[in-house]
mmCIF file of C-alpha atoms and ligand atoms in Angstrom:
data_model
loop_
_atom_site.group_PDB
_atom_site.id
_atom_site.type_symbol
_atom_site.label_atom_id
_atom_site.label_comp_id
_atom_site.label_asym_id
_atom_site.label_seq_id
_atom_site.Cartn_x
_atom_site.Cartn_y
_atom_site.Cartn_z
ATOM 1 C CA MET G 1 141.800 -99.123 -39.398
ATOM 2 C CA ALA G 2 142.255 -100.968 -36.089
ATOM 3 C CA THR G 3 141.291 -104.650 -36.241
ATOM 4 C CA ARG G 4 139.112 -105.882 -33.393
ATOM 5 C CA ILE G 5 140.935 -108.709 -31.656
ATOM 6 C CA ARG G 6 138.562 -111.512 -30.795
ATOM 7 C CA PRO G 7 138.767 -112.997 -27.345
ATOM 8 C CA SER G 8 140.372 -116.414 -27.302
ATOM 9 C CA THR G 9 137.865 -119.232 -27.778
ATOM 10 C CA LYS G 10 139.159 -120.565 -24.483
ATOM 11 C CA ARG G 11 137.857 -117.543 -22.523
ATOM 12 C CA CYS G 12 134.540 -118.578 -21.114
ATOM 13 C CA ALA G 13 131.980 -117.731 -18.449
ATOM 14 C CA VAL G 14 129.870 -120.165 -16.466
ATOM 15 C CA ILE G 15 126.561 -118.693 -15.322
ATOM 16 C CA GLY G 16 125.498 -120.618 -12.236
ATOM 17 C CA GLY G 17 129.099 -121.786 -11.795
ATOM 18 C CA CYS G 18 128.706 -122.239 -8.019
ATOM 19 C CA GLY G 19 125.984 -124.870 -8.431
ATOM 20 C CA PHE G 20 126.363 -128.638 -8.491
ATOM 21 C CA LEU G 21 126.837 -129.037 -12.240
ATOM 22 C CA GLY G 22 128.346 -125.570 -12.692
ATOM 23 C CA ARG G 23 131.171 -126.181 -10.278
ATOM 24 C CA HIS G 24 132.087 -129.548 -11.808
ATOM 25 C CA LEU G 25 132.062 -127.831 -15.210
ATOM 26 C CA VAL G 26 134.305 -125.008 -13.987
ATOM 27 C CA GLU G 27 136.812 -127.474 -12.524
ATOM 28 C CA GLN G 28 137.001 -129.434 -15.776
ATOM 29 C CA LEU G 29 137.329 -126.277 -17.880
ATOM 30 C CA VAL G 30 140.244 -125.113 -15.724
ATOM 31 C CA GLU G 31 141.778 -128.578 -16.097
ATOM 32 C CA GLN G 32 141.506 -128.158 -19.890
ATOM 33 C CA ASP G 33 143.263 -124.742 -19.809
ATOM 34 C CA TYR G 34 140.187 -122.542 -20.305
ATOM 35 C CA THR G 35 140.230 -119.121 -18.692
ATOM 36 C CA VAL G 36 137.058 -119.142 -16.617
ATOM 37 C CA THR G 37 134.799 -116.468 -15.151
ATOM 38 C CA VAL G 38 132.061 -117.607 -12.777
ATOM 39 C CA PHE G 39 128.845 -115.597 -12.514
ATOM 40 C CA ASP G 40 126.458 -116.646 -9.753
ATOM 41 C CA ILE G 41 123.988 -115.107 -7.345
ATOM 42 C CA ARG G 42 125.717 -117.048 -4.544
ATOM 43 C CA HIS G 43 129.251 -116.340 -3.460
ATOM 44 C CA THR G 44 130.246 -119.725 -2.185
ATOM 45 C CA CYS G 45 132.830 -120.894 -4.632
ATOM 46 C CA HIS G 46 136.237 -119.398 -4.872
ATOM 47 C CA LEU G 47 138.506 -121.532 -6.964
ATOM 48 C CA PRO G 48 142.154 -120.772 -7.700
ATOM 49 C CA GLY G 49 142.628 -119.159 -11.109
ATOM 50 C CA VAL G 50 138.921 -118.462 -11.623
ATOM 51 C CA SER G 51 137.533 -114.925 -11.569
ATOM 52 C CA PHE G 52 134.246 -114.538 -9.791
ATOM 53 C CA HIS G 53 131.321 -112.135 -10.278
ATOM 54 C CA GLN G 54 128.442 -112.244 -7.861
ATOM 55 C CA GLY G 55 125.253 -111.114 -9.542
ATOM 56 C CA ASP G 56 121.742 -111.859 -10.675
ATOM 57 C CA LEU G 57 121.163 -113.250 -14.148
ATOM 58 C CA CYS G 58 118.376 -110.727 -14.580
ATOM 59 C CA ASP G 59 120.781 -107.796 -14.151
ATOM 60 C CA LYS G 60 122.065 -107.026 -17.631
ATOM 61 C CA GLN G 61 124.686 -104.545 -16.489
ATOM 62 C CA ALA G 62 126.203 -107.037 -14.048
ATOM 63 C CA LEU G 63 126.245 -109.703 -16.768
ATOM 64 C CA PHE G 64 127.745 -107.314 -19.280
ATOM 65 C CA THR G 65 130.657 -106.591 -16.934
ATOM 66 C CA ALA G 66 131.283 -110.311 -16.359
ATOM 67 C CA LEU G 67 131.127 -111.124 -20.095
ATOM 68 C CA LYS G 68 133.751 -108.610 -21.161
ATOM 69 C CA ASP G 69 136.325 -110.405 -23.370
ATOM 70 C CA VAL G 70 134.482 -113.711 -23.078
ATOM 71 C CA SER G 71 133.783 -115.663 -26.280
ATOM 72 C CA LEU G 72 131.900 -118.659 -24.872
ATOM 73 C CA VAL G 73 129.162 -118.804 -22.225
ATOM 74 C CA PHE G 74 127.747 -121.840 -20.432
ATOM 75 C CA HIS G 75 124.356 -121.137 -18.840
ATOM 76 C CA CYS G 76 123.585 -123.567 -16.021
ATOM 77 C CA ALA G 77 121.800 -121.294 -13.550
ATOM 78 C CA SER G 78 118.287 -122.160 -12.400
ATOM 79 C CA PRO G 79 116.274 -122.225 -9.189
ATOM 80 C CA PRO G 80 116.078 -125.814 -7.874
ATOM 81 C CA PRO G 81 113.043 -127.770 -9.210
ATOM 82 C CA ASP G 82 111.561 -128.147 -5.706
ATOM 83 C CA SER G 83 111.607 -124.413 -4.909
ATOM 84 C CA GLY G 84 107.990 -124.447 -6.150
ATOM 85 C CA ASP G 85 107.837 -120.682 -6.750
ATOM 86 C CA PRO G 86 106.291 -119.972 -10.182
ATOM 87 C CA ALA G 87 107.312 -116.288 -10.163
ATOM 88 C CA LEU G 88 110.933 -117.150 -9.339
ATOM 89 C CA PHE G 89 111.122 -119.802 -12.090
ATOM 90 C CA HIS G 90 109.727 -117.325 -14.586
ATOM 91 C CA ARG G 91 112.000 -114.511 -13.506
ATOM 92 C CA VAL G 92 115.217 -116.545 -13.577
ATOM 93 C CA ASN G 93 114.635 -119.123 -16.323
ATOM 94 C CA VAL G 94 112.679 -116.984 -18.763
ATOM 95 C CA GLN G 95 113.445 -113.304 -18.128
ATOM 96 C CA GLY G 96 116.966 -114.038 -16.935
ATOM 97 C CA THR G 97 117.733 -116.177 -19.994
ATOM 98 C CA ARG G 98 116.371 -113.480 -22.308
ATOM 99 C CA THR G 99 118.583 -110.935 -20.538
ATOM 100 C CA LEU G 100 121.584 -113.229 -20.850
ATOM 101 C CA VAL G 101 121.045 -113.675 -24.602
ATOM 102 C CA GLU G 102 120.871 -109.885 -25.037
ATOM 103 C CA ALA G 103 123.955 -109.351 -22.867
ATOM 104 C CA CYS G 104 125.876 -112.025 -24.839
ATOM 105 C CA ARG G 105 125.058 -110.378 -28.148
ATOM 106 C CA GLU G 106 125.950 -106.896 -26.921
ATOM 107 C CA ALA G 107 129.205 -108.106 -25.350
ATOM 108 C CA GLY G 108 130.273 -109.888 -28.556
ATOM 109 C CA VAL G 109 130.044 -113.426 -27.127
ATOM 110 C CA GLN G 110 130.175 -115.940 -29.976
ATOM 111 C CA LYS G 111 128.746 -119.120 -28.450
ATOM 112 C CA LEU G 112 126.132 -119.924 -25.819
ATOM 113 C CA VAL G 113 125.670 -123.447 -24.432
ATOM 114 C CA LEU G 114 122.496 -123.862 -22.374
ATOM 115 C CA THR G 115 121.931 -126.578 -19.802
ATOM 116 C CA SER G 116 118.363 -127.517 -20.594
ATOM 117 C CA SER G 117 116.709 -130.746 -19.411
ATOM 118 C CA ALA G 118 115.405 -133.920 -21.029
ATOM 119 C CA SER G 119 112.202 -133.292 -19.031
ATOM 120 C CA VAL G 120 111.135 -130.616 -21.538
ATOM 121 C CA VAL G 121 109.364 -133.389 -23.471
ATOM 122 C CA PHE G 122 108.060 -135.306 -20.426
ATOM 123 C CA GLU G 123 104.433 -134.935 -19.419
ATOM 124 C CA GLY G 124 103.993 -137.966 -17.199
ATOM 125 C CA THR G 125 103.628 -140.715 -19.820
ATOM 126 C CA ASP G 126 106.248 -143.323 -20.738
ATOM 127 C CA ILE G 127 109.193 -142.206 -22.878
ATOM 128 C CA LYS G 128 111.365 -145.041 -24.186
ATOM 129 C CA ASN G 129 114.571 -144.154 -25.995
ATOM 130 C CA GLY G 130 113.116 -140.670 -26.707
ATOM 131 C CA LYS G 131 114.801 -138.632 -29.417
ATOM 132 C CA GLU G 132 115.279 -134.871 -29.496
ATOM 133 C CA ASP G 133 112.560 -134.398 -32.119
ATOM 134 C CA LEU G 134 109.805 -135.357 -29.646
ATOM 135 C CA PRO G 135 107.510 -132.317 -29.245
ATOM 136 C CA TYR G 136 107.841 -130.155 -26.134
ATOM 137 C CA ALA G 137 105.434 -131.190 -23.351
ATOM 138 C CA GLU G 138 102.098 -129.494 -23.986
ATOM 139 C CA ARG G 139 101.064 -129.963 -20.383
ATOM 140 C CA PRO G 140 104.275 -129.922 -18.313
ATOM 141 C CA LEU G 141 103.828 -131.331 -14.807
ATOM 142 C CA ASP G 142 105.454 -128.424 -12.966
ATOM 143 C CA TYR G 143 106.493 -124.801 -13.334
ATOM 144 C CA TYR G 144 110.171 -125.729 -13.439
ATOM 145 C CA THR G 145 109.628 -127.765 -16.619
ATOM 146 C CA GLU G 146 107.312 -125.139 -18.099
ATOM 147 C CA THR G 147 110.021 -122.502 -17.760
ATOM 148 C CA LYS G 148 112.813 -124.855 -18.920
ATOM 149 C CA ILE G 149 110.827 -125.252 -22.174
ATOM 150 C CA LEU G 150 110.506 -121.478 -22.626
ATOM 151 C CA GLN G 151 114.172 -121.046 -21.752
ATOM 152 C CA GLU G 152 115.307 -123.603 -24.323
ATOM 153 C CA LYS G 153 113.183 -121.983 -27.027
ATOM 154 C CA ILE G 154 114.677 -118.551 -26.296
ATOM 155 C CA VAL G 155 118.228 -119.878 -26.560
ATOM 156 C CA LEU G 156 117.759 -122.049 -29.649
ATOM 157 C CA GLU G 157 115.802 -119.390 -31.540
ATOM 158 C CA ALA G 158 118.627 -116.916 -30.899
ATOM 159 C CA CYS G 159 121.029 -118.971 -33.025
ATOM 160 C CA HIS G 160 121.994 -117.074 -36.152
ATOM 161 C CA LYS G 161 119.707 -114.122 -35.356
ATOM 162 C CA GLN G 162 122.899 -112.160 -35.259
ATOM 163 C CA LYS G 163 125.949 -113.014 -37.359
ATOM 164 C CA ASP G 164 128.534 -114.906 -35.329
ATOM 165 C CA PHE G 165 126.220 -115.768 -32.434
ATOM 166 C CA LEU G 166 125.691 -119.531 -32.124
ATOM 167 C CA THR G 167 123.649 -121.454 -29.583
ATOM 168 C CA VAL G 168 123.051 -125.067 -28.577
ATOM 169 C CA ALA G 169 121.172 -126.786 -25.721
ATOM 170 C CA ILE G 170 122.287 -129.810 -23.729
ATOM 171 C CA ARG G 171 119.479 -131.875 -22.246
ATOM 172 C CA PRO G 172 120.874 -133.992 -19.407
ATOM 173 C CA HIS G 173 118.708 -136.335 -17.396
ATOM 174 C CA GLY G 174 118.907 -137.235 -13.702
ATOM 175 C CA ILE G 175 122.346 -135.810 -12.955
ATOM 176 C CA PHE G 176 124.080 -137.362 -9.964
ATOM 177 C CA GLY G 177 127.542 -137.379 -8.456
ATOM 178 C CA PRO G 178 129.630 -135.948 -5.627
ATOM 179 C CA ARG G 179 128.389 -132.669 -4.063
ATOM 180 C CA ASP G 180 124.874 -132.979 -5.506
ATOM 181 C CA PRO G 181 122.580 -131.189 -3.044
ATOM 182 C CA GLN G 182 119.467 -132.887 -4.416
ATOM 183 C CA LEU G 183 119.268 -136.577 -5.296
ATOM 184 C CA VAL G 184 121.318 -138.399 -2.630
ATOM 185 C CA PRO G 185 120.688 -135.963 0.270
ATOM 186 C CA ILE G 186 116.912 -135.922 -0.390
ATOM 187 C CA LEU G 187 116.842 -139.716 -0.671
ATOM 188 C CA VAL G 188 118.721 -140.130 2.606
ATOM 189 C CA ASP G 189 116.519 -137.573 4.325
ATOM 190 C CA MET G 190 113.418 -139.476 3.199
ATOM 191 C CA ALA G 191 114.943 -142.799 4.297
ATOM 192 C CA ARG G 192 115.668 -141.331 7.742
ATOM 193 C CA GLN G 193 112.031 -140.231 7.987
ATOM 194 C CA GLY G 194 110.911 -143.774 7.077
ATOM 195 C CA LYS G 195 109.458 -142.636 3.729
ATOM 196 C CA MET G 196 111.593 -144.911 1.526
ATOM 197 C CA LYS G 197 109.880 -148.223 2.269
ATOM 198 C CA PHE G 198 107.634 -148.103 -0.787
ATOM 199 C CA ILE G 199 108.004 -148.717 -4.512
ATOM 200 C CA ILE G 200 105.621 -146.686 -6.638
ATOM 201 C CA GLY G 201 104.157 -148.985 -9.301
ATOM 202 C CA ASP G 202 105.509 -152.403 -10.247
ATOM 203 C CA GLY G 203 109.156 -151.266 -10.215
ATOM 204 C CA SER G 204 109.799 -152.162 -13.872
ATOM 205 C CA ASN G 205 110.281 -148.618 -15.201
ATOM 206 C CA LEU G 206 113.579 -147.817 -16.896
ATOM 207 C CA VAL G 207 115.122 -144.371 -16.540
ATOM 208 C CA ASP G 208 118.350 -142.489 -17.180
ATOM 209 C CA PHE G 209 120.639 -141.350 -14.401
ATOM 210 C CA THR G 210 123.640 -139.450 -15.697
ATOM 211 C CA TYR G 211 126.949 -139.037 -13.932
ATOM 212 C CA VAL G 212 127.947 -135.403 -13.596
ATOM 213 C CA GLU G 213 131.338 -135.931 -15.293
ATOM 214 C CA ASN G 214 129.573 -137.228 -18.408
ATOM 215 C CA VAL G 215 127.263 -134.212 -18.426
ATOM 216 C CA VAL G 216 130.283 -131.904 -18.174
ATOM 217 C CA HIS G 217 131.954 -133.800 -21.022
ATOM 218 C CA GLY G 218 128.845 -133.317 -23.212
ATOM 219 C CA HIS G 219 128.846 -129.549 -22.521
ATOM 220 C CA ILE G 220 132.511 -129.087 -23.429
ATOM 221 C CA LEU G 221 132.172 -131.196 -26.581
ATOM 222 C CA ALA G 222 129.143 -129.130 -27.621
ATOM 223 C CA ALA G 223 131.055 -125.878 -27.115
ATOM 224 C CA GLU G 224 133.989 -127.143 -29.143
ATOM 225 C CA HIS G 225 131.860 -128.496 -32.015
ATOM 226 C CA LEU G 226 129.601 -125.433 -32.208
ATOM 227 C CA LYS G 227 130.808 -123.589 -35.300
ATOM 228 C CA GLN G 228 129.321 -121.689 -38.231
ATOM 229 C CA ASP G 229 127.534 -124.207 -40.489
ATOM 230 C CA SER G 230 127.943 -127.071 -38.018
ATOM 231 C CA PRO G 231 124.793 -129.168 -37.483
ATOM 232 C CA LEU G 232 124.699 -128.091 -33.817
ATOM 233 C CA CYS G 233 123.411 -124.529 -34.303
ATOM 234 C CA GLY G 234 120.008 -124.063 -32.710
ATOM 235 C CA LYS G 235 119.708 -127.766 -31.775
ATOM 236 C CA ALA G 236 119.180 -129.727 -28.565
ATOM 237 C CA TYR G 237 121.225 -132.782 -27.538
ATOM 238 C CA HIS G 238 120.409 -135.474 -24.985
ATOM 239 C CA ILE G 239 123.338 -136.341 -22.774
ATOM 240 C CA THR G 240 122.852 -139.468 -20.685
ATOM 241 C CA ASN G 241 124.913 -142.350 -19.356
ATOM 242 C CA ASP G 242 123.443 -144.384 -22.234
ATOM 243 C CA GLU G 243 122.668 -147.159 -19.732
ATOM 244 C CA PRO G 244 118.975 -146.985 -18.794
ATOM 245 C CA VAL G 245 118.450 -148.578 -15.385
ATOM 246 C CA LEU G 246 115.421 -149.678 -13.345
ATOM 247 C CA PHE G 247 114.521 -146.591 -11.302
ATOM 248 C CA TRP G 248 113.995 -148.596 -8.112
ATOM 249 C CA ASP G 249 117.210 -150.607 -8.582
ATOM 250 C CA PHE G 250 119.174 -147.373 -8.773
ATOM 251 C CA MET G 251 117.458 -146.024 -5.642
ATOM 252 C CA SER G 252 118.089 -149.315 -3.816
ATOM 253 C CA LYS G 253 121.772 -149.355 -4.772
ATOM 254 C CA VAL G 254 122.244 -145.839 -3.373
ATOM 255 C CA LEU G 255 120.262 -146.550 -0.196
ATOM 256 C CA VAL G 256 121.829 -149.935 0.530
ATOM 257 C CA GLY G 257 125.275 -148.528 -0.329
ATOM 258 C CA LEU G 258 124.779 -145.980 2.457
ATOM 259 C CA GLY G 259 123.446 -148.535 4.929
ATOM 260 C CA TYR G 260 119.670 -147.954 4.576
ATOM 261 C CA ASP G 261 117.051 -150.547 3.640
ATOM 262 C CA ALA G 262 115.927 -150.856 0.037
ATOM 263 C CA PRO G 263 112.248 -150.020 -0.633
ATOM 264 C CA ARG G 264 110.156 -153.208 -0.586
ATOM 265 C CA TYR G 265 106.400 -152.637 -0.536
ATOM 266 C CA HIS G 266 104.581 -151.802 -3.747
ATOM 267 C CA LEU G 267 101.961 -149.053 -3.961
ATOM 268 C CA PRO G 268 99.674 -148.717 -7.002
ATOM 269 C CA TYR G 269 100.951 -145.937 -9.266
ATOM 270 C CA MET G 270 97.530 -144.379 -9.880
ATOM 271 C CA LEU G 271 96.786 -144.199 -6.137
ATOM 272 C CA VAL G 272 100.013 -142.335 -5.329
ATOM 273 C CA TYR G 273 99.670 -140.097 -8.375
ATOM 274 C CA GLY G 274 96.081 -139.242 -7.387
ATOM 275 C CA ILE G 275 97.142 -138.311 -3.844
ATOM 276 C CA ALA G 276 100.022 -136.191 -5.178
ATOM 277 C CA LEU G 277 97.641 -134.406 -7.551
ATOM 278 C CA LEU G 278 95.183 -133.741 -4.740
ATOM 279 C CA LEU G 279 97.938 -132.339 -2.510
ATOM 280 C CA TRP G 280 99.171 -130.172 -5.358
ATOM 281 C CA ILE G 281 95.683 -128.727 -5.893
ATOM 282 C CA LEU G 282 95.444 -128.095 -2.132
ATOM 283 C CA THR G 283 98.764 -126.235 -2.133
ATOM 284 C CA LEU G 284 97.467 -124.067 -4.988
ATOM 285 C CA LEU G 285 94.202 -123.309 -3.169
ATOM 286 C CA LEU G 286 95.742 -122.733 0.256
ATOM 287 C CA GLY G 287 98.919 -121.122 -1.097
ATOM 288 C CA PRO G 288 97.919 -117.569 -0.123
ATOM 289 C CA LEU G 289 97.185 -118.700 3.479
ATOM 290 C CA VAL G 290 99.743 -121.380 4.402
ATOM 291 C CA THR G 291 102.958 -122.762 2.958
ATOM 292 C CA ILE G 292 102.742 -126.498 2.260
ATOM 293 C CA LYS G 293 105.639 -128.314 0.619
ATOM 294 C CA PRO G 294 104.511 -131.853 -0.247
ATOM 295 C CA THR G 295 107.296 -134.452 -0.641
ATOM 296 C CA PHE G 296 105.431 -136.198 -3.434
ATOM 297 C CA THR G 297 104.519 -133.881 -6.276
ATOM 298 C CA PRO G 298 102.868 -135.249 -9.449
ATOM 299 C CA MET G 299 106.212 -134.725 -11.228
ATOM 300 C CA ARG G 300 108.168 -136.707 -8.625
ATOM 301 C CA VAL G 301 105.634 -139.541 -8.719
ATOM 302 C CA ALA G 302 105.710 -139.657 -12.538
ATOM 303 C CA LEU G 303 109.514 -139.649 -12.512
ATOM 304 C CA ALA G 304 109.497 -142.532 -10.016
ATOM 305 C CA GLY G 305 106.837 -144.658 -11.715
ATOM 306 C CA LYS G 306 107.132 -144.157 -15.490
ATOM 307 C CA HIS G 307 109.724 -145.043 -18.110
ATOM 308 C CA HIS G 308 111.810 -142.030 -19.114
ATOM 309 C CA TYR G 309 115.004 -142.744 -20.953
ATOM 310 C CA TYR G 310 116.454 -140.988 -23.932
ATOM 311 C CA SER G 311 118.593 -141.738 -26.957
ATOM 312 C CA CYS G 312 121.894 -139.889 -27.170
ATOM 313 C CA ALA G 313 122.552 -141.071 -30.748
ATOM 314 C CA ARG G 314 122.491 -137.460 -31.991
ATOM 315 C CA ALA G 315 125.194 -136.450 -29.514
ATOM 316 C CA LYS G 316 127.283 -139.469 -30.502
ATOM 317 C CA LYS G 317 126.989 -138.560 -34.195
ATOM 318 C CA ASP G 318 127.443 -134.768 -34.061
ATOM 319 C CA LEU G 319 129.652 -134.374 -30.974
ATOM 320 C CA GLY G 320 131.472 -137.704 -30.868
ATOM 321 C CA TYR G 321 129.995 -138.108 -27.387
ATOM 322 C CA GLN G 322 130.547 -141.297 -25.379
ATOM 323 C CA PRO G 323 130.022 -141.439 -21.610
ATOM 324 C CA LEU G 324 133.393 -141.308 -19.854
ATOM 325 C CA VAL G 325 132.281 -143.071 -16.664
ATOM 326 C CA GLY G 326 130.034 -146.142 -16.649
ATOM 327 C CA LEU G 327 127.070 -146.381 -14.281
ATOM 328 C CA GLN G 328 128.542 -148.855 -11.785
ATOM 329 C CA GLU G 329 131.731 -146.868 -11.405
ATOM 330 C CA ALA G 330 129.711 -143.629 -11.182
ATOM 331 C CA ILE G 331 127.550 -145.018 -8.366
ATOM 332 C CA ALA G 332 130.647 -146.229 -6.501
ATOM 333 C CA GLN G 333 132.351 -142.820 -6.800
ATOM 334 C CA THR G 334 129.179 -141.058 -5.692
ATOM 335 C CA LEU G 335 128.683 -143.295 -2.650
ATOM 336 C CA SER G 336 132.264 -142.848 -1.537
ATOM 337 C CA SER G 337 131.723 -139.071 -1.535
ATOM 338 C CA TYR G 338 128.678 -139.287 0.757
ATOM 339 C CA THR G 339 130.120 -141.272 3.659
ATOM 340 C CA HIS G 340 128.900 -138.469 5.975
ATOM 341 C CA LEU G 341 125.309 -139.463 5.062
ATOM 342 C CA GLN G 342 125.771 -143.133 5.949
ATOM 343 C CA ARG G 343 123.331 -144.635 8.403
ATOM 344 C CA GLY G 344 124.416 -144.062 11.947
ATOM 345 C CA VAL G 345 126.902 -141.313 11.114
HETATM 346 P P1 NAD M 401 122.110 -125.990 -8.661
HETATM 347 O O1 NAD M 401 120.932 -125.452 -7.924
HETATM 348 O O2 NAD M 401 123.098 -126.798 -7.912
HETATM 349 O O3 NAD M 401 122.880 -124.806 -9.385
HETATM 350 C C1 NAD M 401 122.240 -123.704 -9.961
HETATM 351 C C2 NAD M 401 123.092 -122.470 -9.729
HETATM 352 O O4 NAD M 401 122.415 -121.346 -10.323
HETATM 353 C C3 NAD M 401 123.281 -122.133 -8.245
HETATM 354 O O5 NAD M 401 124.651 -121.945 -7.944
HETATM 355 C C4 NAD M 401 122.498 -120.847 -8.053
HETATM 356 O O6 NAD M 401 123.060 -119.969 -7.087
HETATM 357 C C5 NAD M 401 122.567 -120.238 -9.453
HETATM 358 N N1 NAD M 401 121.489 -119.279 -9.687
HETATM 359 C C6 NAD M 401 120.173 -119.448 -9.388
HETATM 360 N N2 NAD M 401 119.504 -118.319 -9.677
HETATM 361 C C7 NAD M 401 120.392 -117.436 -10.182
HETATM 362 C C8 NAD M 401 120.296 -116.092 -10.636
HETATM 363 N N3 NAD M 401 119.144 -115.425 -10.623
HETATM 364 N N4 NAD M 401 121.419 -115.488 -11.087
HETATM 365 C C9 NAD M 401 122.620 -116.126 -11.069
HETATM 366 N N5 NAD M 401 122.768 -117.404 -10.631
HETATM 367 C C10 NAD M 401 121.669 -118.039 -10.190
HETATM 368 O O7 NAD M 401 121.505 -126.812 -9.899
HETATM 369 P P2 NAD M 401 122.165 -127.977 -10.791
HETATM 370 O O8 NAD M 401 121.583 -129.263 -10.351
HETATM 371 O O9 NAD M 401 123.631 -127.792 -10.841
HETATM 372 O O10 NAD M 401 121.529 -127.662 -12.211
HETATM 373 C C11 NAD M 401 122.238 -126.929 -13.189
HETATM 374 C C12 NAD M 401 121.397 -126.855 -14.450
HETATM 375 O O11 NAD M 401 121.149 -128.186 -14.921
HETATM 376 C C13 NAD M 401 120.034 -126.199 -14.260
HETATM 377 O O12 NAD M 401 119.749 -125.414 -15.394
HETATM 378 C C14 NAD M 401 119.073 -127.372 -14.224
HETATM 379 O O13 NAD M 401 117.809 -127.007 -14.721
HETATM 380 C C15 NAD M 401 119.768 -128.343 -15.191
HETATM 381 N N6 NAD M 401 119.420 -129.755 -14.972
HETATM 382 C C16 NAD M 401 119.706 -130.346 -13.773
HETATM 383 C C17 NAD M 401 119.406 -131.701 -13.604
HETATM 384 C C18 NAD M 401 119.730 -132.401 -12.306
HETATM 385 O O14 NAD M 401 119.406 -133.593 -12.169
HETATM 386 N N7 NAD M 401 120.382 -131.728 -11.332
HETATM 387 C C19 NAD M 401 118.825 -132.435 -14.633
HETATM 388 C C20 NAD M 401 118.568 -131.802 -15.837
HETATM 389 C C21 NAD M 401 118.875 -130.467 -16.006
#
């Protein structure tokens, strides 16, 4: 009888591999001698030695083709949080993830590592040193978070449903670093429009910002420690820089580092949150008639004005995780990659 040869554990696919995190992950996997396939709806990232499949996560046949001979899958595809389209979030994060799990099982993939988010437990109240056993948010502040919760449940529940199929979720928080299309560019854009003069609340809230290289490191460690009977199966892991920082200090460092003024004037948290809530309700009511995209959503205001930092003790214990790059160094590396966004350039 012919023996089925298993694909090497170093043959992997990165779903969403053209995105900010995905591309950093792909580069590091190549560096560590993995054979990498990228699957993404965009076709913007051709890297030497990496095979590329353009396709939609919701298309099982396309996934199946890309996953041939792959033993490990990283899933970091998602619409951006500010796309504000409930149907799109549901289609990609929920249906797409379900399709991916089915395609993985049918293709004989052995391990699936999901990029979840620490926000799955955040519902706008302070979280200090939150652990992974906090309950999922009952009332998530946006559709993105709502679908990230459903997505994580789908992936973690799939662990062990079929022999030899193992899953784990990484929950990063506030990823930043070179080539990020969100945090620094949005901040600079707001500064240029004169919207970064204000501090929401008293400015004393501590949060996690996590350098992209550390997030990548957490993903690869999780993949390598995910084995039959390991404690990782079906579990979530916070990956942070393990250096909570004052939210407004971090913002000021980035802005000042690029030549813009630091925010100075305080606005009461409840006032800004109330306005954001009102605008959000208006966008829901007027949605069918006009497209409004408010800069300040309730989620953004809560993220800017509340404590939200997380313990990564579980990742240290089970994965041997330690951040590779400290916060100061990470900010310096990030700033030096955004010289094109400096004031006056
Ligand atoms: P990104 O937008 O830069 O990358 C996402 C990638 O997914 C893109 O390349 C996009 O083309 C791809 N994609 C979207 N829809 C797809 C579809 N239907 N089929 C195939 N590919 C599709 O986002 P990112 O910041 O790199 O985030 C990566 C992951 O990390 C996401 O799951 C996100 O929820 C999670 N996350 C991000 C942060 C952060 O601060 N950026 C924080 C916590 C968690």
